Amino acid sequence: MDYQRYRYVNYLWDDTVASSLDPVGRLVYRSNILGSDQRITNTGGGNTSAKIIEQDPLTGEEVEVLWVKGSGGDLRTSKRENFSSLYQSRLVDLQSLYARESEKGPKTPAEDKMVGMYTHATFNLNSRPSSIDTPLHAFIPFKHVDHMHPNAAISVAASKHSEKLTKE
């Protein structure tokens, strides 16, 4: 990879460090790097996740687990205990539950009900409350998802002339 091509941010990933970590450790490492640069995300903003194969503590079977930065906290200082772990299959099951709701969408009782159901998908008794953005991470068909809140994008979106600025 040509690291010189990064013009506005610094490439901080170190393969030597990353290779010494387990999969959740690499997620924490990635999160800390992304959170350390205010050009990438604001303080406390953004979520990161990884879908990791783990051994189910009850059955001994291998299962896919979504590790996602939990509610609150800051990416740059997050540690393993700041991440929720949820059975991916149970999160997917929530889609059919949501589909049965008569009124769907933002700010509906169905949304609140789904957030309350996340705890039923908890893996290995992890008590960390999951992010409100958990469905984004669960339903995107990628193993690793980084959802950032860059100050520059927030400023443009919140400005009086956001549509014009976006087109420029």
CSV table of C-alpha atoms in Angstrom, one decimal:
chain,number,residue,atom,x,y,z
A,1,MET,CA,0.0,0.0,0.0
A,2,ASP,CA,1.3,3.5,-0.9
A,3,TYR,CA,1.0,5.3,2.5
A,4,GLN,CA,2.1,8.5,0.8
A,5,ARG,CA,-1.3,8.8,-0.8
A,6,TYR,CA,-2.9,9.7,2.5
A,7,ARG,CA,-3.0,13.5,2.1
A,8,TYR,CA,-5.3,14.7,4.9
A,9,VAL,CA,-4.9,12.0,7.6
A,10,ASN,CA,-2.0,10.0,9.0
A,11,TYR,CA,-1.7,6.3,8.4
A,12,LEU,CA,-1.2,4.9,11.9
A,13,TRP,CA,-1.9,1.2,11.5
A,14,ASP,CA,1.1,-1.0,12.4
A,15,ASP,CA,0.9,-4.6,11.1
A,16,THR,CA,3.4,-5.7,13.7
A,17,VAL,CA,1.3,-4.4,16.6
A,18,ALA,CA,-1.9,-5.7,15.0
A,19,SER,CA,-0.5,-9.2,14.3
A,20,SER,CA,0.2,-9.6,18.0
A,21,LEU,CA,-3.5,-9.1,19.0
A,22,ASP,CA,-6.5,-11.3,19.0
A,23,PRO,CA,-9.4,-10.3,16.8
A,24,VAL,CA,-11.2,-8.3,19.5
A,25,GLY,CA,-7.8,-6.7,20.4
A,26,ARG,CA,-7.4,-5.6,16.7
A,27,LEU,CA,-10.9,-4.1,16.8
A,28,VAL,CA,-9.9,-2.1,19.9
A,29,TYR,CA,-6.6,-1.1,18.3
A,30,ARG,CA,-8.4,0.1,15.1
A,31,SER,CA,-11.0,2.0,17.2
A,32,ASN,CA,-8.3,3.8,19.2
A,33,ILE,CA,-6.5,4.8,16.0
A,34,LEU,CA,-9.6,6.1,14.4
A,35,GLY,CA,-10.7,7.9,17.5
A,36,SER,CA,-7.4,9.6,18.1
A,37,ASP,CA,-7.7,11.8,15.0
A,38,GLN,CA,-10.3,14.6,15.3
A,39,ARG,CA,-10.3,14.9,11.6
A,40,ILE,CA,-11.9,11.5,11.4
A,41,THR,CA,-14.3,11.6,14.2
A,42,ASN,CA,-15.4,13.9,17.0
A,43,THR,CA,-14.9,13.2,20.7
A,44,GLY,CA,-17.2,10.4,21.6
A,45,GLY,CA,-18.4,10.0,18.1
A,46,GLY,CA,-18.6,7.0,15.8
A,47,ASN,CA,-18.8,3.3,16.3
A,48,THR,CA,-16.6,0.4,15.1
A,49,SER,CA,-17.5,-3.3,14.9
A,50,ALA,CA,-16.2,-6.7,13.9
A,51,LYS,CA,-18.0,-9.9,13.3
A,52,ILE,CA,-15.8,-12.6,14.9
A,53,ILE,CA,-16.2,-16.4,15.2
A,54,GLU,CA,-16.3,-17.3,18.9
A,55,GLN,CA,-16.9,-20.5,20.8
A,56,ASP,CA,-20.4,-20.4,22.4
A,57,PRO,CA,-19.8,-20.8,26.2
A,58,LEU,CA,-23.0,-22.9,26.5
A,59,THR,CA,-22.9,-25.2,23.5
A,60,GLY,CA,-19.2,-25.2,22.6
A,61,GLU,CA,-20.2,-24.5,18.9
A,62,GLU,CA,-18.6,-21.8,16.8
A,63,VAL,CA,-20.9,-18.9,16.4
A,64,GLU,CA,-20.6,-15.5,14.7
A,65,VAL,CA,-20.5,-12.7,17.3
A,66,LEU,CA,-20.8,-9.0,16.6
A,67,TRP,CA,-18.5,-6.9,18.7
A,68,VAL,CA,-19.6,-3.3,18.5
A,69,LYS,CA,-18.5,-0.3,20.5
A,70,GLY,CA,-21.0,0.1,23.3
A,71,SER,CA,-23.1,3.1,24.1
A,72,GLY,CA,-21.1,6.1,25.4
A,73,GLY,CA,-17.4,6.3,25.7
A,74,ASP,CA,-14.8,7.5,23.2
A,75,LEU,CA,-13.1,5.5,20.5
A,76,ARG,CA,-9.7,6.8,21.2
A,77,THR,CA,-9.7,5.5,24.8
A,78,SER,CA,-12.0,2.5,24.4
A,79,LYS,CA,-10.9,-0.9,25.8
A,80,ARG,CA,-12.3,-4.4,25.3
A,81,GLU,CA,-14.8,-3.8,28.1
A,82,ASN,CA,-16.3,-0.9,26.2
A,83,PHE,CA,-17.6,-3.2,23.5
A,84,SER,CA,-20.8,-5.2,23.4
A,85,SER,CA,-20.8,-8.7,22.2
A,86,LEU,CA,-24.0,-10.0,20.6
A,87,TYR,CA,-25.0,-13.2,18.7
A,88,GLN,CA,-25.1,-12.1,15.1
A,89,SER,CA,-27.8,-14.7,14.3
A,90,ARG,CA,-30.1,-13.3,17.1
A,91,LEU,CA,-29.7,-9.8,15.8
A,92,VAL,CA,-30.7,-11.0,12.3
A,93,ASP,CA,-33.7,-12.7,13.9
A,94,LEU,CA,-34.9,-9.2,15.1
A,95,GLN,CA,-35.6,-8.3,11.5
A,96,SER,CA,-38.6,-10.6,11.3
A,97,LEU,CA,-39.8,-9.3,14.7
A,98,TYR,CA,-39.5,-5.7,13.3
A,99,ALA,CA,-41.3,-6.7,10.1
A,100,ARG,CA,-44.4,-7.7,12.1
A,101,GLU,CA,-44.7,-4.2,13.6
A,102,SER,CA,-47.5,-2.2,12.0
A,103,GLU,CA,-45.8,1.2,12.4
A,104,LYS,CA,-42.1,1.3,11.5
A,105,GLY,CA,-39.5,4.0,11.1
A,106,PRO,CA,-37.6,6.5,13.2
A,107,LYS,CA,-39.2,7.7,16.4
A,108,THR,CA,-41.8,4.9,16.4
A,109,PRO,CA,-42.5,2.5,19.3
A,110,ALA,CA,-41.1,-0.3,17.0
A,111,GLU,CA,-37.7,1.3,17.1
A,112,ASP,CA,-37.7,1.6,20.9
A,113,LYS,CA,-38.9,-2.0,21.1
A,114,MET,CA,-36.0,-3.2,19.0
A,115,VAL,CA,-33.4,-1.4,21.1
A,116,GLY,CA,-34.9,-3.1,24.2
A,117,MET,CA,-34.5,-6.5,22.4
A,118,TYR,CA,-30.7,-6.1,21.9
A,119,THR,CA,-30.1,-7.5,25.4
A,120,HIS,CA,-31.7,-10.8,24.3
A,121,ALA,CA,-28.9,-11.2,21.8
A,122,THR,CA,-26.1,-10.7,24.4
A,123,PHE,CA,-23.2,-13.1,24.0
A,124,ASN,CA,-21.3,-14.5,27.0
A,125,LEU,CA,-23.1,-12.4,29.6
A,126,ASN,CA,-21.5,-9.2,28.4
A,127,SER,CA,-23.3,-6.4,30.2
A,128,ARG,CA,-22.1,-3.5,28.1
A,129,PRO,CA,-25.1,-1.7,26.6
A,130,SER,CA,-24.9,-1.9,22.8
A,131,SER,CA,-24.9,1.1,20.6
A,132,ILE,CA,-28.1,2.6,19.1
A,133,ASP,CA,-26.3,1.9,15.8
A,134,THR,CA,-26.1,-1.8,16.4
A,135,PRO,CA,-28.4,-2.7,13.4
A,136,LEU,CA,-26.2,-0.7,11.0
A,137,HIS,CA,-23.3,-2.9,12.1
A,138,ALA,CA,-25.3,-6.1,12.2
A,139,PHE,CA,-27.0,-5.9,8.9
A,140,ILE,CA,-24.3,-4.5,6.6
A,141,PRO,CA,-22.8,-7.6,4.9
A,142,PHE,CA,-19.2,-6.8,5.9
A,143,LYS,CA,-17.1,-8.3,8.8
A,144,HIS,CA,-15.7,-4.9,9.8
A,145,VAL,CA,-17.6,-1.6,9.9
A,146,ASP,CA,-16.3,1.8,10.9
A,147,HIS,CA,-19.0,4.4,11.3
A,148,MET,CA,-17.4,7.8,12.0
A,149,HIS,CA,-18.8,11.3,12.8
A,150,PRO,CA,-16.2,13.6,11.2
A,151,ASN,CA,-16.5,17.2,12.3
A,152,ALA,CA,-16.2,18.5,8.8
A,153,ALA,CA,-19.1,16.5,7.5
A,154,ILE,CA,-21.2,17.4,10.5
A,155,SER,CA,-20.4,21.1,10.0
A,156,VAL,CA,-21.5,20.9,6.3
A,157,ALA,CA,-24.7,18.9,7.1
A,158,ALA,CA,-25.7,21.4,9.9
A,159,SER,CA,-24.9,24.5,7.9
A,160,LYS,CA,-27.5,26.8,6.4
A,161,HIS,CA,-26.2,26.1,2.9
A,162,SER,CA,-25.7,22.4,3.4
A,163,GLU,CA,-27.2,21.4,0.1
A,164,LYS,CA,-25.1,23.8,-1.9
A,165,LEU,CA,-21.9,22.9,0.0
A,166,THR,CA,-22.6,19.2,-0.5
A,167,LYS,CA,-22.9,19.7,-4.3
A,168,GLU,CA,-19.6,21.6,-4.4
